[in-house]
Amino acid sequence: MRIDLLYGEAMDTDTAERSALTVDGRTLSYVDFGGPGRPLLALHGHMSEGLSYAELAARLAPEWRVLAPDQRGHGESDRAADYSREGYLADLKALMDHLNLDRAALLGHSLGAINAYQFAARHPERVTALINAEGCAELGLDGSNPLAFVLNLPEGSAPDREAFVAQLGPFAPHFKSVVRERPDGTWGLHFHPQDIHDSEDQVHGDHWADWTGSTCPALLVRGAKGGVLPTEQAAQMVTRRPGTHLVELETDHFVYANDPAGFAAAVRDFLTTV
């Protein structure tokens, strides 16, 4: 099977196995890229999904077995009643319990990175290493929502892919790759725009206490050309959290999609020290 992804090129996912668990009556879907390696849980950002880590999983195999959930409201996971910080972290704990993982390395991008380091702060005994790709320690303190534009995307569905892509209008070049067939046979985005907007609102805040709240080895990856993590804040994140190593890649916010080789090399080199 090949699938087009918002964060990257079409990927071959034949080796990926999809499974699911039920959390508070919701389906939480996840992808297990398999292999004999040590477990690495990989958390995607807003509007992406677990399959976006297919290339990274291939590059890290066989030493690491990547497991990547579709976080609540994304991909094949159900929508949730809320997109609170505690809700995301409860899903991650439920997934680790379901997989019988007492401890694992955590990797996250953007939203997923904040979820990862907040989980590590609350459950330090369960996290062996932390990889933060473009996850700020503070963001949105001015009250703005950079994902407000998603409210202009269609919430509905269409009888076929082509009809829904037509509904996207000027957004089609950017979002046609994340149009999916739904269980009822209609087609639409694999997320709901209002959910994304609400989730972005609730991820904002001053999270310095959470960033500095764990002591496991950490890798901080910043996109030096258009990333959302400011240079000054990245430097402070390294200074204020002992055991943190910074790598800057000459790409934008979507570091693992737009520099897959550089990102995988940074992650692999870091994980050899764990």
CSV table of C-alpha atoms in Angstrom, one decimal:
chain,number,residue,atom,x,y,z
A,1,MET,CA,0.0,0.0,0.0
A,2,ARG,CA,1.1,3.5,-0.8
A,3,ILE,CA,-0.3,6.6,0.9
A,4,ASP,CA,0.2,10.3,0.4
A,5,LEU,CA,0.9,12.3,3.5
A,6,LEU,CA,0.6,15.9,4.5
A,7,TYR,CA,4.0,15.8,6.0
A,8,GLY,CA,6.1,14.2,3.2
A,9,GLU,CA,6.1,12.2,0.0
A,10,ALA,CA,4.0,9.1,-0.7
A,11,MET,CA,5.4,6.2,1.3
A,12,ASP,CA,5.4,2.5,1.0
A,13,THR,CA,3.7,1.2,4.2
A,14,ASP,CA,3.5,-2.6,3.4
A,15,THR,CA,5.4,-3.5,6.5
A,16,ALA,CA,3.2,-1.4,8.8
A,17,GLU,CA,0.5,-3.1,10.9
A,18,ARG,CA,-2.5,-1.1,12.0
A,19,SER,CA,-4.2,-1.9,15.3
A,20,ALA,CA,-6.4,-0.1,17.7
A,21,LEU,CA,-7.6,0.1,21.3
A,22,THR,CA,-10.6,1.6,23.0
A,23,VAL,CA,-10.1,4.6,25.3
A,24,ASP,CA,-13.2,6.0,27.1
A,25,GLY,CA,-15.4,4.5,24.3
A,26,ARG,CA,-13.2,6.0,21.5
A,27,THR,CA,-11.1,4.1,19.0
A,28,LEU,CA,-7.4,5.1,19.2
A,29,SER,CA,-5.7,3.7,16.1
A,30,TYR,CA,-1.9,3.2,15.9
A,31,VAL,CA,0.6,1.9,13.4
A,32,ASP,CA,3.3,-0.6,14.4
A,33,PHE,CA,6.1,-0.5,11.8
A,34,GLY,CA,7.5,-3.7,13.3
A,35,GLY,CA,10.9,-5.2,13.7
A,36,PRO,CA,12.9,-6.6,16.6
A,37,GLY,CA,14.2,-3.3,17.9
A,38,ARG,CA,13.6,-1.3,21.0
A,39,PRO,CA,10.3,0.6,21.1
A,40,LEU,CA,10.1,4.2,20.0
A,41,LEU,CA,6.7,5.9,20.3
A,42,ALA,CA,6.4,8.7,17.7
A,43,LEU,CA,3.7,11.4,18.0
A,44,HIS,CA,2.7,13.4,15.0
A,45,GLY,CA,1.7,17.1,14.8
A,46,HIS,CA,-1.6,18.7,14.0
A,47,MET,CA,-3.3,17.5,10.8
A,48,SER,CA,-0.8,14.7,10.3
A,49,GLU,CA,-1.0,11.0,11.3
A,50,GLY,CA,1.0,8.0,12.5
A,51,LEU,CA,1.8,6.9,8.9
A,52,SER,CA,3.8,10.1,8.4
A,53,TYR,CA,6.7,8.3,10.3
A,54,ALA,CA,7.0,5.6,7.7
A,55,GLU,CA,10.3,6.8,6.3
A,56,LEU,CA,11.8,7.5,9.7
A,57,ALA,CA,10.8,4.0,10.8
A,58,ALA,CA,12.6,2.5,7.8
A,59,ARG,CA,15.7,4.5,8.4
A,60,LEU,CA,15.9,3.5,12.1
A,61,ALA,CA,15.2,-0.2,11.6
A,62,PRO,CA,16.2,-2.7,12.8
A,63,GLU,CA,17.6,-1.1,15.9
A,64,TRP,CA,14.3,0.7,16.7
A,65,ARG,CA,10.7,-0.4,16.3
A,66,VAL,CA,8.6,2.7,15.7
A,67,LEU,CA,5.0,2.7,17.0
A,68,ALA,CA,3.0,5.8,15.9
A,69,PRO,CA,-0.6,6.5,17.0
A,70,ASP,CA,-3.1,8.6,15.1
A,71,GLN,CA,-3.7,11.0,18.0
A,72,ARG,CA,-7.3,11.8,19.0
A,73,GLY,CA,-9.2,13.4,16.1
A,74,HIS,CA,-6.6,12.5,13.5
A,75,GLY,CA,-6.3,9.7,10.9
A,76,GLU,CA,-8.3,6.6,11.8
A,77,SER,CA,-8.7,7.6,15.5
A,78,ASP,CA,-12.1,8.8,16.7
A,79,ARG,CA,-12.9,12.4,17.5
A,80,ALA,CA,-12.8,13.3,21.2
A,81,ALA,CA,-15.0,15.5,23.3
A,82,ASP,CA,-12.1,17.7,24.1
A,83,TYR,CA,-8.5,18.3,23.0
A,84,SER,CA,-7.1,19.2,26.4
A,85,ARG,CA,-3.5,18.6,27.5
A,86,GLU,CA,-4.6,16.0,29.9
A,87,GLY,CA,-6.7,14.2,27.3
A,88,TYR,CA,-3.8,13.7,24.9
A,89,LEU,CA,-1.5,12.5,27.8
A,90,ALA,CA,-4.2,10.0,29.0
A,91,ASP,CA,-4.3,8.6,25.5
A,92,LEU,CA,-0.6,8.1,25.4
A,93,LYS,CA,-0.6,6.4,28.8
A,94,ALA,CA,-3.4,4.1,27.7
A,95,LEU,CA,-1.4,3.2,24.5
A,96,MET,CA,1.7,2.3,26.5
A,97,ASP,CA,-0.3,0.2,28.9
A,98,HIS,CA,-2.1,-1.5,26.0
A,99,LEU,CA,1.3,-2.3,24.5
A,100,ASN,CA,2.7,-3.5,27.9
A,101,LEU,CA,5.5,-1.0,27.7
A,102,ASP,CA,6.8,-0.1,31.1
A,103,ARG,CA,9.3,2.3,29.6
A,104,ALA,CA,10.0,3.6,26.1
A,105,ALA,CA,11.7,6.4,24.2
A,106,LEU,CA,9.3,9.2,23.0
A,107,LEU,CA,9.6,11.2,19.9
A,108,GLY,CA,7.2,14.0,18.9
A,109,HIS,CA,6.8,16.7,16.3
A,110,SER,CA,5.1,20.1,17.2
A,111,LEU,CA,1.9,19.1,19.0
A,112,GLY,CA,3.3,15.6,19.5
A,113,ALA,CA,6.6,17.0,20.9
A,114,ILE,CA,4.7,19.0,23.6
A,115,ASN,CA,2.6,15.9,24.4
A,116,ALA,CA,5.8,13.9,24.7
A,117,TYR,CA,7.7,16.2,27.1
A,118,GLN,CA,4.6,16.8,29.2
A,119,PHE,CA,4.1,13.0,29.5
A,120,ALA,CA,7.8,12.7,30.5
A,121,ALA,CA,7.3,15.3,33.2
A,122,ARG,CA,4.3,13.5,34.6
A,123,HIS,CA,5.6,10.0,34.2
A,124,PRO,CA,9.4,10.2,34.3
A,125,GLU,CA,9.8,6.6,35.2
A,126,ARG,CA,8.3,5.5,31.9
A,127,VAL,CA,10.4,7.6,29.5
A,128,THR,CA,14.0,6.5,28.7
A,129,ALA,CA,14.7,9.3,26.2
A,130,LEU,CA,13.0,12.3,24.7
A,131,ILE,CA,13.2,13.6,21.1
A,132,ASN,CA,11.5,17.0,20.7
A,133,ALA,CA,11.2,18.2,17.1
A,134,GLU,CA,10.0,21.8,16.9
A,135,GLY,CA,8.0,21.7,20.2
A,136,CYS,CA,8.2,25.0,22.0
A,137,ALA,CA,8.4,25.5,25.8
A,138,GLU,CA,6.1,28.5,25.5
A,139,LEU,CA,3.8,29.5,22.6
A,140,GLY,CA,0.7,31.4,21.8
A,141,LEU,CA,1.0,33.7,24.8
A,142,ASP,CA,-0.3,36.6,22.6
A,143,GLY,CA,-3.7,34.8,22.2
A,144,SER,CA,-3.3,34.3,18.4
A,145,ASN,CA,-4.1,31.0,16.7
A,146,PRO,CA,-1.8,30.3,13.7
A,147,LEU,CA,-4.1,27.5,12.6
A,148,ALA,CA,-7.2,29.7,12.4
A,149,PHE,CA,-7.2,29.3,8.6
A,150,VAL,CA,-8.3,25.7,9.0
A,151,LEU,CA,-11.8,27.0,9.8
A,152,ASN,CA,-12.1,27.9,6.1
A,153,LEU,CA,-11.7,24.2,5.1
A,154,PRO,CA,-14.9,22.2,4.5
A,155,GLU,CA,-16.1,20.2,7.5
A,156,GLY,CA,-18.4,18.0,5.4
A,157,SER,CA,-18.0,15.1,3.0
A,158,ALA,CA,-18.6,14.2,-0.6
A,159,PRO,CA,-19.5,11.0,-2.5
A,160,ASP,CA,-16.0,10.6,-4.0
A,161,ARG,CA,-12.5,11.9,-3.7
A,162,GLU,CA,-12.7,14.2,-6.7
A,163,ALA,CA,-15.8,15.9,-5.5
A,164,PHE,CA,-14.3,16.6,-2.1
A,165,VAL,CA,-11.0,17.9,-3.6
A,166,ALA,CA,-13.1,20.3,-5.6
A,167,GLN,CA,-14.7,21.5,-2.3
A,168,LEU,CA,-11.2,22.4,-1.1
A,169,GLY,CA,-10.9,25.1,-3.7
A,170,PRO,CA,-7.6,27.0,-3.3
A,171,PHE,CA,-6.6,24.8,-0.4
A,172,ALA,CA,-6.6,21.7,-2.7
A,173,PRO,CA,-2.9,21.7,-3.5
A,174,HIS,CA,-2.0,21.6,0.2
A,175,PHE,CA,-4.7,19.2,1.6
A,176,LYS,CA,-5.8,16.9,-1.2
A,177,SER,CA,-3.2,14.3,0.1
A,178,VAL,CA,-5.1,14.0,3.4
A,179,VAL,CA,-8.5,13.3,1.9
A,180,ARG,CA,-9.7,9.9,3.0
A,181,GLU,CA,-12.6,7.6,2.5
A,182,ARG,CA,-14.8,7.5,5.6
A,183,PRO,CA,-16.5,4.4,7.1
A,184,ASP,CA,-19.8,5.4,5.6
A,185,GLY,CA,-18.3,5.5,2.1
A,186,THR,CA,-18.1,9.2,1.8
A,187,TRP,CA,-14.9,11.2,1.4
A,188,GLY,CA,-13.4,14.0,3.5
A,189,LEU,CA,-10.4,15.2,5.5
A,190,HIS,CA,-9.0,12.7,8.0
A,191,PHE,CA,-9.5,15.4,10.7
A,192,HIS,CA,-12.2,18.0,11.4
A,193,PRO,CA,-11.1,21.6,11.1
A,194,GLN,CA,-12.9,22.8,14.3
A,195,ASP,CA,-11.1,20.1,16.3
A,196,ILE,CA,-7.7,21.2,15.0
A,197,HIS,CA,-8.4,24.9,15.8
A,198,ASP,CA,-9.6,23.9,19.3
A,199,SER,CA,-6.6,21.7,19.9
A,200,GLU,CA,-4.2,24.4,18.8
A,201,ASP,CA,-5.8,26.8,21.3
A,202,GLN,CA,-5.3,24.3,24.1
A,203,VAL,CA,-1.7,23.5,23.3
A,204,HIS,CA,-0.7,27.1,23.9
A,205,GLY,CA,0.8,28.2,27.1
A,206,ASP,CA,3.9,28.5,29.3
A,207,HIS,CA,5.1,24.9,29.5
A,208,TRP,CA,8.6,25.6,31.0
A,209,ALA,CA,7.8,23.6,34.1
A,210,ASP,CA,7.0,20.6,32.0
A,211,TRP,CA,10.0,20.9,29.7
A,212,THR,CA,12.3,21.0,32.7
A,213,GLY,CA,10.3,18.4,34.6
A,214,SER,CA,12.1,15.3,33.4
A,215,THR,CA,15.8,14.3,33.5
A,216,CYS,CA,16.1,11.7,30.8
A,217,PRO,CA,18.5,12.4,27.9
A,218,ALA,CA,16.8,14.7,25.4
A,219,LEU,CA,17.3,15.7,21.8
A,220,LEU,CA,15.9,19.1,20.6
A,221,VAL,CA,15.6,19.4,16.8
A,222,ARG,CA,15.0,22.9,15.3
A,223,GLY,CA,14.2,23.9,11.8
A,224,ALA,CA,16.6,26.7,11.1
A,225,LYS,CA,14.8,27.9,8.0
A,226,GLY,CA,11.3,28.8,8.9
A,227,GLY,CA,10.7,26.7,12.0
A,228,VAL,CA,8.4,27.8,14.7
A,229,LEU,CA,10.9,27.4,17.5
A,230,PRO,CA,12.8,30.7,17.9
A,231,THR,CA,16.6,30.6,18.1
A,232,GLU,CA,16.6,32.2,21.6
A,233,GLN,CA,14.0,29.9,23.0
A,234,ALA,CA,15.8,26.8,21.7
A,235,ALA,CA,19.0,28.0,23.4
A,236,GLN,CA,17.2,28.6,26.7
A,237,MET,CA,15.6,25.1,26.4
A,238,VAL,CA,19.0,23.6,26.3
A,239,THR,CA,20.4,25.7,29.1
A,240,ARG,CA,17.5,25.2,31.4
A,241,ARG,CA,17.2,21.4,30.9
A,242,PRO,CA,20.4,19.5,31.7
A,243,GLY,CA,21.1,16.6,29.4
A,244,THR,CA,19.5,18.2,26.3
A,245,HIS,CA,21.4,18.3,23.0
A,246,LEU,CA,20.4,20.7,20.2
A,247,VAL,CA,20.5,19.9,16.5
A,248,GLU,CA,19.5,22.5,13.9
A,249,LEU,CA,18.6,21.3,10.4
A,250,GLU,CA,18.6,23.6,7.4
A,251,THR,CA,14.8,23.2,6.7
A,252,ASP,CA,11.5,24.4,8.0
A,253,HIS,CA,9.1,23.4,10.7
A,254,PHE,CA,8.4,20.0,9.1
A,255,VAL,CA,11.9,18.7,9.9
A,256,TYR,CA,11.3,15.0,9.6
A,257,ALA,CA,9.4,15.3,6.3
A,258,ASN,CA,11.6,17.9,4.5
A,259,ASP,CA,15.0,16.6,5.7
A,260,PRO,CA,14.3,13.0,6.3
A,261,ALA,CA,17.9,11.9,6.0
A,262,GLY,CA,19.2,14.7,8.3
A,263,PHE,CA,16.5,14.1,10.9
A,264,ALA,CA,16.9,10.3,10.9
A,265,ALA,CA,20.7,10.7,11.3
A,266,ALA,CA,20.3,13.1,14.3
A,267,VAL,CA,17.8,10.8,15.9
A,268,ARG,CA,19.9,7.7,15.3
A,269,ASP,CA,23.1,9.3,16.6
A,270,PHE,CA,21.2,10.5,19.7
A,271,LEU,CA,19.6,7.1,20.4
A,272,THR,CA,23.0,5.3,20.3
A,273,THR,CA,23.9,7.2,23.5
A,274,VAL,CA,20.7,6.0,25.4
